[in-house]
Amino acid sequence: MFTDTTTVEFRCELPDYIADALNRESGRMYSMVLTEQWPVYRKKFVWLSQYSAMASNDLYNSESFLQAHSVDAAREGFFKAVKTAKALRKKRDARARFPYKRKKYRTTTWKTSGIKIVGEVRDRVELSLARGYDNIIINLPQHIEHIVEWNLSDKTFREMRLVYNKSHKN
């Protein structure tokens, strides 16, 4: 059984307008958390905890076409940035800043619950979107199909990311 955790990159053949829409939606989710957190921080000089903020933000799931765990991953990105800034400030790094810029694009992340291996020979991956939207199906390149063959579980992939790469844009 294949137990090594490896990061594998491959080009996704999604049309640009779909990839851009997904990454724009992830950026919007990140920015929503940012714009809700800053007023609290300005008044009380504390950040809300990740879980209390995420519980209050669950109403945004109904507005998004991303799966709930992908929305959570976008929100977690903000809290990870806050945690990093706090650690750097504790070490007296003068350049450390809390996140303050809204993001137009952000890498969209699917967690295990949103990834399903499909096809007769298990050569495709289905990425979930919100209820009522068609899932995205991506063909796996041959150089990683052997990983799927070794592991018969749908948990082969812990996470998949749709990385936005400006250099590939015209």
Short mmCIF file of N, CA and C in Angstrom, two decimals:
data_model
loop_
_atom_site.label_atom_id
_atom_site.label_comp_id
_atom_site.label_asym_id
_atom_site.label_seq_id
_atom_site.Cartn_x
_atom_site.Cartn_y
_atom_site.Cartn_z
N MET A 1 0.84 -1.19 0.00
CA MET A 1 0.00 0.00 0.00
C MET A 1 0.88 1.24 0.00
N PHE A 2 0.48 2.25 -0.73
CA PHE A 2 1.23 3.49 -0.87
C PHE A 2 0.88 4.41 0.29
N THR A 3 1.84 4.68 1.18
CA THR A 3 1.55 5.51 2.35
C THR A 3 2.33 6.81 2.36
N ASP A 4 3.19 7.02 1.40
CA ASP A 4 3.98 8.23 1.35
C ASP A 4 3.08 9.42 1.03
N THR A 5 3.31 10.54 1.71
CA THR A 5 2.55 11.75 1.38
C THR A 5 3.40 12.57 0.44
N THR A 6 2.95 12.71 -0.76
CA THR A 6 3.69 13.37 -1.81
C THR A 6 2.82 14.44 -2.44
N THR A 7 3.44 15.54 -2.77
CA THR A 7 2.74 16.58 -3.51
C THR A 7 3.04 16.36 -4.98
N VAL A 8 1.99 16.28 -5.76
CA VAL A 8 2.13 16.07 -7.19
C VAL A 8 1.42 17.21 -7.90
N GLU A 9 2.09 17.83 -8.84
CA GLU A 9 1.49 18.91 -9.61
C GLU A 9 1.21 18.42 -11.02
N PHE A 10 0.06 18.82 -11.53
CA PHE A 10 -0.22 18.56 -12.94
C PHE A 10 -1.15 19.63 -13.45
N ARG A 11 -1.07 19.85 -14.74
CA ARG A 11 -1.87 20.89 -15.37
C ARG A 11 -3.33 20.44 -15.43
N CYS A 12 -4.19 21.29 -15.01
CA CYS A 12 -5.63 21.03 -15.04
C CYS A 12 -6.18 21.58 -16.35
N GLU A 13 -6.99 20.79 -17.00
CA GLU A 13 -7.52 21.20 -18.29
C GLU A 13 -8.89 21.87 -18.18
N LEU A 14 -9.16 22.48 -17.04
CA LEU A 14 -10.42 23.22 -16.89
C LEU A 14 -10.38 24.47 -17.75
N PRO A 15 -11.51 24.85 -18.31
CA PRO A 15 -11.54 26.13 -19.03
C PRO A 15 -11.18 27.28 -18.07
N ASP A 16 -10.52 28.29 -18.59
CA ASP A 16 -10.08 29.42 -17.77
C ASP A 16 -11.23 30.08 -17.01
N TYR A 17 -12.39 30.21 -17.65
CA TYR A 17 -13.48 30.91 -16.99
C TYR A 17 -13.98 30.15 -15.76
N ILE A 18 -13.89 28.82 -15.77
CA ILE A 18 -14.30 28.03 -14.61
C ILE A 18 -13.24 28.13 -13.51
N ALA A 19 -11.98 27.95 -13.88
CA ALA A 19 -10.89 28.04 -12.90
C ALA A 19 -10.86 29.43 -12.26
N ASP A 20 -11.03 30.47 -13.06
CA ASP A 20 -11.05 31.83 -12.53
C ASP A 20 -12.23 32.04 -11.59
N ALA A 21 -13.40 31.52 -11.94
CA ALA A 21 -14.58 31.68 -11.09
C ALA A 21 -14.37 30.99 -9.74
N LEU A 22 -13.79 29.79 -9.75
CA LEU A 22 -13.54 29.07 -8.49
C LEU A 22 -12.55 29.82 -7.61
N ASN A 23 -11.45 30.27 -8.20
CA ASN A 23 -10.44 30.98 -7.41
C ASN A 23 -10.92 32.37 -6.99
N ARG A 24 -11.77 32.99 -7.78
CA ARG A 24 -12.35 34.28 -7.40
C ARG A 24 -13.29 34.09 -6.21
N GLU A 25 -14.05 33.00 -6.22
CA GLU A 25 -14.96 32.72 -5.11
C GLU A 25 -14.18 32.43 -3.82
N SER A 26 -13.07 31.72 -3.93
CA SER A 26 -12.22 31.48 -2.75
C SER A 26 -11.68 32.80 -2.21
N GLY A 27 -11.27 33.68 -3.11
CA GLY A 27 -10.80 34.99 -2.68
C GLY A 27 -11.89 35.80 -2.01
N ARG A 28 -13.10 35.68 -2.51
CA ARG A 28 -14.23 36.39 -1.91
C ARG A 28 -14.51 35.89 -0.50
N MET A 29 -14.42 34.57 -0.30
CA MET A 29 -14.65 33.99 1.03
C MET A 29 -13.57 34.46 2.02
N TYR A 30 -12.32 34.48 1.57
CA TYR A 30 -11.22 34.97 2.40
C TYR A 30 -11.47 36.44 2.77
N SER A 31 -11.85 37.24 1.78
CA SER A 31 -12.05 38.67 2.01
C SER A 31 -13.22 38.94 2.94
N MET A 32 -14.25 38.09 2.91
CA MET A 32 -15.38 38.27 3.82
C MET A 32 -14.94 38.14 5.27
N VAL A 33 -14.12 37.14 5.54
CA VAL A 33 -13.62 36.96 6.90
C VAL A 33 -12.76 38.16 7.30
N LEU A 34 -11.92 38.59 6.40
CA LEU A 34 -11.05 39.73 6.66
C LEU A 34 -11.87 40.97 7.02
N THR A 35 -12.90 41.26 6.24
CA THR A 35 -13.69 42.47 6.49
C THR A 35 -14.55 42.37 7.74
N GLU A 36 -14.84 41.17 8.20
CA GLU A 36 -15.58 41.02 9.46
C GLU A 36 -14.66 41.08 10.67
N GLN A 37 -13.44 40.64 10.52
CA GLN A 37 -12.51 40.58 11.63
C GLN A 37 -11.91 41.94 11.98
N TRP A 38 -11.60 42.76 10.99
CA TRP A 38 -10.92 44.01 11.26
C TRP A 38 -11.70 44.97 12.16
N PRO A 39 -13.00 45.17 12.01
CA PRO A 39 -13.71 46.07 12.93
C PRO A 39 -13.61 45.60 14.39
N VAL A 40 -13.67 44.29 14.60
CA VAL A 40 -13.54 43.76 15.96
C VAL A 40 -12.15 44.04 16.50
N TYR A 41 -11.14 43.83 15.66
CA TYR A 41 -9.77 44.06 16.09
C TYR A 41 -9.53 45.54 16.39
N ARG A 42 -10.08 46.42 15.57
CA ARG A 42 -9.89 47.86 15.79
C ARG A 42 -10.52 48.33 17.10
N LYS A 43 -11.66 47.75 17.46
CA LYS A 43 -12.35 48.16 18.69
C LYS A 43 -11.75 47.53 19.94
N LYS A 44 -11.43 46.24 19.87
CA LYS A 44 -11.05 45.50 21.08
C LYS A 44 -9.61 45.00 21.08
N PHE A 45 -8.89 45.16 19.98
CA PHE A 45 -7.51 44.70 19.83
C PHE A 45 -7.35 43.20 20.07
N VAL A 46 -8.34 42.44 19.66
CA VAL A 46 -8.27 40.98 19.70
C VAL A 46 -8.90 40.46 18.41
N TRP A 47 -8.42 39.30 17.99
CA TRP A 47 -9.01 38.62 16.86
C TRP A 47 -10.01 37.61 17.40
N LEU A 48 -11.15 37.48 16.74
CA LEU A 48 -12.09 36.42 17.12
C LEU A 48 -11.42 35.08 16.88
N SER A 49 -11.80 34.10 17.65
CA SER A 49 -11.22 32.77 17.42
C SER A 49 -11.73 32.25 16.08
N GLN A 50 -10.95 31.39 15.51
CA GLN A 50 -11.28 30.84 14.20
C GLN A 50 -12.64 30.17 14.20
N TYR A 51 -12.92 29.40 15.22
CA TYR A 51 -14.16 28.61 15.25
C TYR A 51 -15.39 29.46 15.54
N SER A 52 -15.26 30.46 16.37
CA SER A 52 -16.42 31.33 16.60
C SER A 52 -16.72 32.16 15.36
N ALA A 53 -15.66 32.62 14.69
CA ALA A 53 -15.87 33.40 13.47
C ALA A 53 -16.46 32.53 12.37
N MET A 54 -15.98 31.29 12.26
CA MET A 54 -16.49 30.42 11.22
C MET A 54 -17.93 30.01 11.48
N ALA A 55 -18.30 29.87 12.73
CA ALA A 55 -19.69 29.53 13.05
C ALA A 55 -20.62 30.67 12.66
N SER A 56 -20.17 31.90 12.90
CA SER A 56 -21.01 33.04 12.55
C SER A 56 -21.06 33.26 11.04
N ASN A 57 -20.09 32.74 10.32
CA ASN A 57 -20.02 32.93 8.86
C ASN A 57 -20.72 31.83 8.08
N ASP A 58 -21.30 30.85 8.73
CA ASP A 58 -21.89 29.74 8.00
C ASP A 58 -23.01 30.15 7.06
N LEU A 59 -23.59 31.31 7.30
CA LEU A 59 -24.65 31.75 6.39
C LEU A 59 -24.10 32.04 5.00
N TYR A 60 -22.79 32.25 4.86
CA TYR A 60 -22.21 32.49 3.54
C TYR A 60 -22.18 31.24 2.68
N ASN A 61 -22.23 30.07 3.31
CA ASN A 61 -22.23 28.84 2.52
C ASN A 61 -23.40 28.81 1.56
N SER A 62 -24.52 29.39 1.95
CA SER A 62 -25.70 29.36 1.09
C SER A 62 -25.49 30.24 -0.15
N GLU A 63 -24.60 31.21 -0.07
CA GLU A 63 -24.36 32.11 -1.19
C GLU A 63 -23.30 31.57 -2.15
N SER A 64 -22.50 30.63 -1.72
CA SER A 64 -21.35 30.19 -2.49
C SER A 64 -21.66 28.93 -3.30
N PHE A 65 -20.98 28.79 -4.43
CA PHE A 65 -21.11 27.56 -5.20
C PHE A 65 -19.99 26.58 -4.86
N LEU A 66 -19.10 26.96 -3.92
CA LEU A 66 -18.07 26.04 -3.46
C LEU A 66 -18.65 25.10 -2.42
N GLN A 67 -18.06 23.93 -2.31
CA GLN A 67 -18.46 22.99 -1.26
C GLN A 67 -18.11 23.61 0.10
N ALA A 68 -18.85 23.25 1.14
CA ALA A 68 -18.67 23.85 2.47
C ALA A 68 -17.23 23.74 2.97
N HIS A 69 -16.57 22.62 2.74
CA HIS A 69 -15.21 22.46 3.23
C HIS A 69 -14.22 23.30 2.42
N SER A 70 -14.52 23.59 1.19
CA SER A 70 -13.68 24.49 0.39
C SER A 70 -13.83 25.93 0.89
N VAL A 71 -15.04 26.28 1.29
CA VAL A 71 -15.27 27.60 1.90
C VAL A 71 -14.49 27.70 3.21
N ASP A 72 -14.55 26.64 4.01
CA ASP A 72 -13.80 26.62 5.27
C ASP A 72 -12.30 26.76 5.03
N ALA A 73 -11.79 26.12 4.00
CA ALA A 73 -10.36 26.20 3.70
C ALA A 73 -9.96 27.63 3.34
N ALA A 74 -10.81 28.34 2.62
CA ALA A 74 -10.52 29.74 2.28
C ALA A 74 -10.50 30.59 3.54
N ARG A 75 -11.43 30.36 4.45
CA ARG A 75 -11.47 31.09 5.72
C ARG A 75 -10.27 30.76 6.59
N GLU A 76 -9.89 29.48 6.60
CA GLU A 76 -8.75 29.06 7.41
C GLU A 76 -7.47 29.75 6.97
N GLY A 77 -7.38 30.09 5.70
CA GLY A 77 -6.21 30.80 5.19
C GLY A 77 -6.01 32.13 5.90
N PHE A 78 -7.09 32.83 6.19
CA PHE A 78 -6.99 34.09 6.92
C PHE A 78 -6.44 33.86 8.32
N PHE A 79 -6.98 32.88 9.01
CA PHE A 79 -6.56 32.63 10.39
C PHE A 79 -5.12 32.11 10.46
N LYS A 80 -4.70 31.41 9.42
CA LYS A 80 -3.31 30.96 9.36
C LYS A 80 -2.38 32.17 9.21
N ALA A 81 -2.80 33.15 8.42
CA ALA A 81 -2.00 34.37 8.24
C ALA A 81 -1.94 35.17 9.54
N VAL A 82 -3.04 35.23 10.29
CA VAL A 82 -3.04 35.93 11.58
C VAL A 82 -2.09 35.23 12.55
N LYS A 83 -2.15 33.91 12.58
CA LYS A 83 -1.29 33.14 13.48
C LYS A 83 0.19 33.37 13.16
N THR A 84 0.51 33.40 11.88
CA THR A 84 1.89 33.65 11.46
C THR A 84 2.34 35.04 11.87
N ALA A 85 1.48 36.05 11.67
CA ALA A 85 1.82 37.43 12.04
C ALA A 85 2.02 37.54 13.55
N LYS A 86 1.17 36.88 14.33
CA LYS A 86 1.33 36.91 15.79
C LYS A 86 2.67 36.32 16.21
N ALA A 87 3.03 35.19 15.61
CA ALA A 87 4.30 34.54 15.95
C ALA A 87 5.48 35.42 15.59
N LEU A 88 5.42 36.07 14.42
CA LEU A 88 6.51 36.94 14.00
C LEU A 88 6.60 38.19 14.90
N ARG A 89 5.46 38.73 15.30
CA ARG A 89 5.46 39.88 16.20
C ARG A 89 6.02 39.52 17.57
N LYS A 90 5.73 38.30 18.00
CA LYS A 90 6.26 37.84 19.28
C LYS A 90 7.79 37.77 19.23
N LYS A 91 8.33 37.47 18.06
CA LYS A 91 9.79 37.44 17.87
C LYS A 91 10.34 38.83 17.55
N ARG A 92 9.49 39.84 17.65
CA ARG A 92 9.86 41.24 17.43
C ARG A 92 10.29 41.54 15.98
N ASP A 93 9.63 40.90 15.05
CA ASP A 93 9.87 41.19 13.64
C ASP A 93 9.07 42.44 13.28
N ALA A 94 9.76 43.52 12.98
CA ALA A 94 9.11 44.80 12.71
C ALA A 94 8.30 44.80 11.42
N ARG A 95 8.61 43.89 10.51
CA ARG A 95 7.91 43.84 9.23
C ARG A 95 6.61 43.03 9.29
N ALA A 96 6.36 42.35 10.39
CA ALA A 96 5.18 41.48 10.49
C ALA A 96 3.91 42.32 10.53
N ARG A 97 2.98 41.97 9.65
CA ARG A 97 1.69 42.67 9.59
C ARG A 97 0.58 41.65 9.57
N PHE A 98 -0.50 42.02 10.19
CA PHE A 98 -1.68 41.18 10.10
C PHE A 98 -2.24 41.31 8.69
N PRO A 99 -2.94 40.29 8.22
CA PRO A 99 -3.51 40.38 6.86
C PRO A 99 -4.50 41.54 6.78
N TYR A 100 -4.37 42.33 5.74
CA TYR A 100 -5.23 43.50 5.62
C TYR A 100 -5.76 43.70 4.21
N LYS A 101 -5.19 43.01 3.24
CA LYS A 101 -5.61 43.19 1.85
C LYS A 101 -6.66 42.15 1.47
N ARG A 102 -7.68 42.62 0.79
CA ARG A 102 -8.65 41.69 0.22
C ARG A 102 -7.99 40.95 -0.93
N LYS A 103 -8.44 39.74 -1.15
CA LYS A 103 -7.87 38.94 -2.23
C LYS A 103 -8.90 38.78 -3.34
N LYS A 104 -8.47 39.11 -4.53
CA LYS A 104 -9.35 38.92 -5.68
C LYS A 104 -9.36 37.44 -6.07
N TYR A 105 -8.18 36.80 -6.01
CA TYR A 105 -8.03 35.38 -6.32
C TYR A 105 -7.34 34.69 -5.16
N ARG A 106 -7.71 33.46 -4.92
CA ARG A 106 -7.06 32.64 -3.91
C ARG A 106 -7.14 31.19 -4.37
N THR A 107 -6.14 30.41 -4.04
CA THR A 107 -6.13 29.00 -4.41
C THR A 107 -7.35 28.30 -3.81
N THR A 108 -8.10 27.61 -4.64
CA THR A 108 -9.26 26.85 -4.17
C THR A 108 -8.77 25.48 -3.70
N THR A 109 -9.24 25.07 -2.53
CA THR A 109 -8.80 23.81 -1.93
C THR A 109 -10.00 22.90 -1.71
N TRP A 110 -9.84 21.64 -2.10
CA TRP A 110 -10.83 20.61 -1.78
C TRP A 110 -10.21 19.68 -0.76
N LYS A 111 -10.94 19.41 0.29
CA LYS A 111 -10.47 18.46 1.29
C LYS A 111 -10.99 17.07 0.93
N THR A 112 -10.60 16.06 1.69
CA THR A 112 -10.94 14.67 1.40
C THR A 112 -12.43 14.47 1.16
N SER A 113 -13.26 15.16 1.92
CA SER A 113 -14.71 14.97 1.80
C SER A 113 -15.25 15.42 0.45
N GLY A 114 -14.52 16.25 -0.29
CA GLY A 114 -14.99 16.74 -1.57
C GLY A 114 -14.31 16.10 -2.77
N ILE A 115 -13.52 15.05 -2.51
CA ILE A 115 -12.77 14.39 -3.58
C ILE A 115 -13.25 12.95 -3.72
N LYS A 116 -13.58 12.57 -4.94
CA LYS A 116 -14.04 11.20 -5.17
C LYS A 116 -13.36 10.68 -6.44
N ILE A 117 -12.83 9.48 -6.36
CA ILE A 117 -12.19 8.86 -7.53
C ILE A 117 -13.28 8.13 -8.31
N VAL A 118 -13.36 8.39 -9.62
CA VAL A 118 -14.41 7.81 -10.45
C VAL A 118 -13.82 7.21 -11.71
N GLY A 119 -14.65 6.52 -12.44
CA GLY A 119 -14.25 5.90 -13.69
C GLY A 119 -14.03 4.41 -13.50
N GLU A 120 -14.21 3.68 -14.57
CA GLU A 120 -14.03 2.23 -14.50
C GLU A 120 -12.63 1.84 -14.10
N VAL A 121 -11.64 2.58 -14.58
CA VAL A 121 -10.26 2.27 -14.23
C VAL A 121 -9.70 3.29 -13.23
N ARG A 122 -10.59 4.00 -12.57
CA ARG A 122 -10.22 4.97 -11.53
C ARG A 122 -9.19 5.97 -12.05
N ASP A 123 -9.52 6.54 -13.21
CA ASP A 123 -8.58 7.44 -13.85
C ASP A 123 -9.04 8.91 -13.84
N ARG A 124 -10.12 9.17 -13.09
CA ARG A 124 -10.64 10.53 -13.00
C ARG A 124 -10.94 10.87 -11.55
N VAL A 125 -10.94 12.16 -11.26
CA VAL A 125 -11.26 12.65 -9.93
C VAL A 125 -12.45 13.59 -10.05
N GLU A 126 -13.41 13.42 -9.17
CA GLU A 126 -14.59 14.27 -9.14
C GLU A 126 -14.47 15.20 -7.93
N LEU A 127 -14.51 16.50 -8.18
CA LEU A 127 -14.40 17.50 -7.13
C LEU A 127 -15.77 18.10 -6.89
N SER A 128 -16.21 18.06 -5.65
CA SER A 128 -17.57 18.50 -5.30
C SER A 128 -17.69 20.01 -5.26
N LEU A 129 -18.85 20.45 -5.70
CA LEU A 129 -19.25 21.84 -5.53
C LEU A 129 -20.48 21.85 -4.63
N ALA A 130 -21.04 23.00 -4.38
CA ALA A 130 -22.21 23.10 -3.50
C ALA A 130 -23.38 22.34 -4.10
N ARG A 131 -24.32 21.99 -3.25
CA ARG A 131 -25.51 21.27 -3.69
C ARG A 131 -26.21 22.06 -4.78
N GLY A 132 -26.60 21.36 -5.83
CA GLY A 132 -27.28 21.99 -6.94
C GLY A 132 -26.36 22.36 -8.10
N TYR A 133 -25.07 22.23 -7.91
CA TYR A 133 -24.10 22.51 -8.97
C TYR A 133 -23.45 21.21 -9.42
N ASP A 134 -23.14 21.13 -10.72
CA ASP A 134 -22.46 19.94 -11.24
C ASP A 134 -21.04 19.88 -10.71
N ASN A 135 -20.61 18.69 -10.34
CA ASN A 135 -19.25 18.49 -9.87
C ASN A 135 -18.27 18.63 -11.02
N ILE A 136 -17.03 18.90 -10.68
CA ILE A 136 -15.97 19.04 -11.67
C ILE A 136 -15.26 17.71 -11.80
N ILE A 137 -15.08 17.24 -13.03
CA ILE A 137 -14.38 15.98 -13.25
C ILE A 137 -13.07 16.28 -13.97
N ILE A 138 -11.98 15.77 -13.38
CA ILE A 138 -10.65 16.00 -13.92
C ILE A 138 -10.00 14.66 -14.23
N ASN A 139 -9.45 14.54 -15.42
CA ASN A 139 -8.71 13.32 -15.80
C ASN A 139 -7.35 13.34 -15.12
N LEU A 140 -6.99 12.21 -14.53
CA LEU A 140 -5.68 12.10 -13.90
C LEU A 140 -4.61 11.82 -14.95
N PRO A 141 -3.47 12.45 -14.84
CA PRO A 141 -2.39 12.12 -15.77
C PRO A 141 -1.86 10.71 -15.47
N GLN A 142 -1.30 10.07 -16.47
CA GLN A 142 -0.86 8.69 -16.31
C GLN A 142 0.21 8.53 -15.25
N HIS A 143 1.04 9.54 -15.04
CA HIS A 143 2.14 9.38 -14.09
C HIS A 143 1.67 9.34 -12.63
N ILE A 144 0.40 9.65 -12.35
CA ILE A 144 -0.08 9.49 -10.97
C ILE A 144 -1.21 8.47 -10.85
N GLU A 145 -1.61 7.86 -11.96
CA GLU A 145 -2.65 6.84 -11.89
C GLU A 145 -2.22 5.65 -11.04
N HIS A 146 -0.92 5.34 -11.01
CA HIS A 146 -0.46 4.19 -10.21
C HIS A 146 -0.70 4.40 -8.73
N ILE A 147 -0.71 5.63 -8.27
CA ILE A 147 -0.99 5.90 -6.86
C ILE A 147 -2.42 5.47 -6.53
N VAL A 148 -3.33 5.77 -7.42
CA VAL A 148 -4.73 5.42 -7.22
C VAL A 148 -4.92 3.90 -7.26
N GLU A 149 -4.19 3.22 -8.16
CA GLU A 149 -4.29 1.76 -8.27
C GLU A 149 -3.87 1.08 -6.98
N TRP A 150 -2.86 1.59 -6.30
CA TRP A 150 -2.35 0.97 -5.08
C TRP A 150 -3.30 1.14 -3.91
N ASN A 151 -4.01 2.22 -3.89
CA ASN A 151 -4.89 2.52 -2.76
C ASN A 151 -6.34 2.47 -3.25
N LEU A 152 -7.09 1.51 -2.80
CA LEU A 152 -8.46 1.34 -3.27
C LEU A 152 -9.46 2.26 -2.59
N SER A 153 -9.02 3.03 -1.63
CA SER A 153 -9.88 3.94 -0.90
C SER A 153 -10.07 5.24 -1.68
N ASP A 154 -11.18 5.92 -1.43
CA ASP A 154 -11.37 7.25 -1.99
C ASP A 154 -10.54 8.29 -1.24
N LYS A 155 -9.86 7.88 -0.19
CA LYS A 155 -9.05 8.79 0.62
C LYS A 155 -7.61 8.87 0.11
N THR A 156 -7.38 8.50 -1.14
CA THR A 156 -6.05 8.55 -1.73
C THR A 156 -5.50 9.97 -1.67
N PHE A 157 -6.36 10.92 -1.96
CA PHE A 157 -5.95 12.32 -1.97
C PHE A 157 -6.48 13.00 -0.71
N ARG A 158 -5.58 13.59 0.05
CA ARG A 158 -5.99 14.32 1.26
C ARG A 158 -6.49 15.71 0.92
N GLU A 159 -5.94 16.25 -0.15
CA GLU A 159 -6.29 17.61 -0.50
C GLU A 159 -5.94 17.83 -1.97
N MET A 160 -6.76 18.62 -2.64
CA MET A 160 -6.46 19.02 -4.02
C MET A 160 -6.61 20.54 -4.07
N ARG A 161 -5.72 21.15 -4.81
CA ARG A 161 -5.74 22.61 -4.93
C ARG A 161 -5.75 23.02 -6.39
N LEU A 162 -6.52 24.04 -6.67
CA LEU A 162 -6.54 24.65 -7.99
C LEU A 162 -5.75 25.94 -7.86
N VAL A 163 -4.49 25.87 -8.22
CA VAL A 163 -3.58 26.98 -8.00
C VAL A 163 -3.71 27.99 -9.15
N TYR A 164 -3.87 29.22 -8.77
CA TYR A 164 -3.95 30.31 -9.75
C TYR A 164 -2.54 30.74 -10.09
N ASN A 165 -2.19 30.71 -11.35
CA ASN A 165 -0.85 31.04 -11.77
C ASN A 165 -0.92 32.19 -12.78
N LYS A 166 -0.54 33.38 -12.32
CA LYS A 166 -0.62 34.57 -13.18
C LYS A 166 0.26 34.44 -14.42
N SER A 167 1.37 33.72 -14.32
CA SER A 167 2.30 33.62 -15.45
C SER A 167 1.68 32.88 -16.64
N HIS A 168 0.64 32.08 -16.39
CA HIS A 168 0.01 31.36 -17.49
C HIS A 168 -1.09 32.18 -18.17
N LYS A 169 -1.38 33.34 -17.60
CA LYS A 169 -2.40 34.20 -18.18
C LYS A 169 -1.84 35.00 -19.36
N ASN A 170 -2.67 35.23 -20.35
CA ASN A 170 -2.23 36.04 -21.51
C ASN A 170 -2.38 37.50 -21.22
#
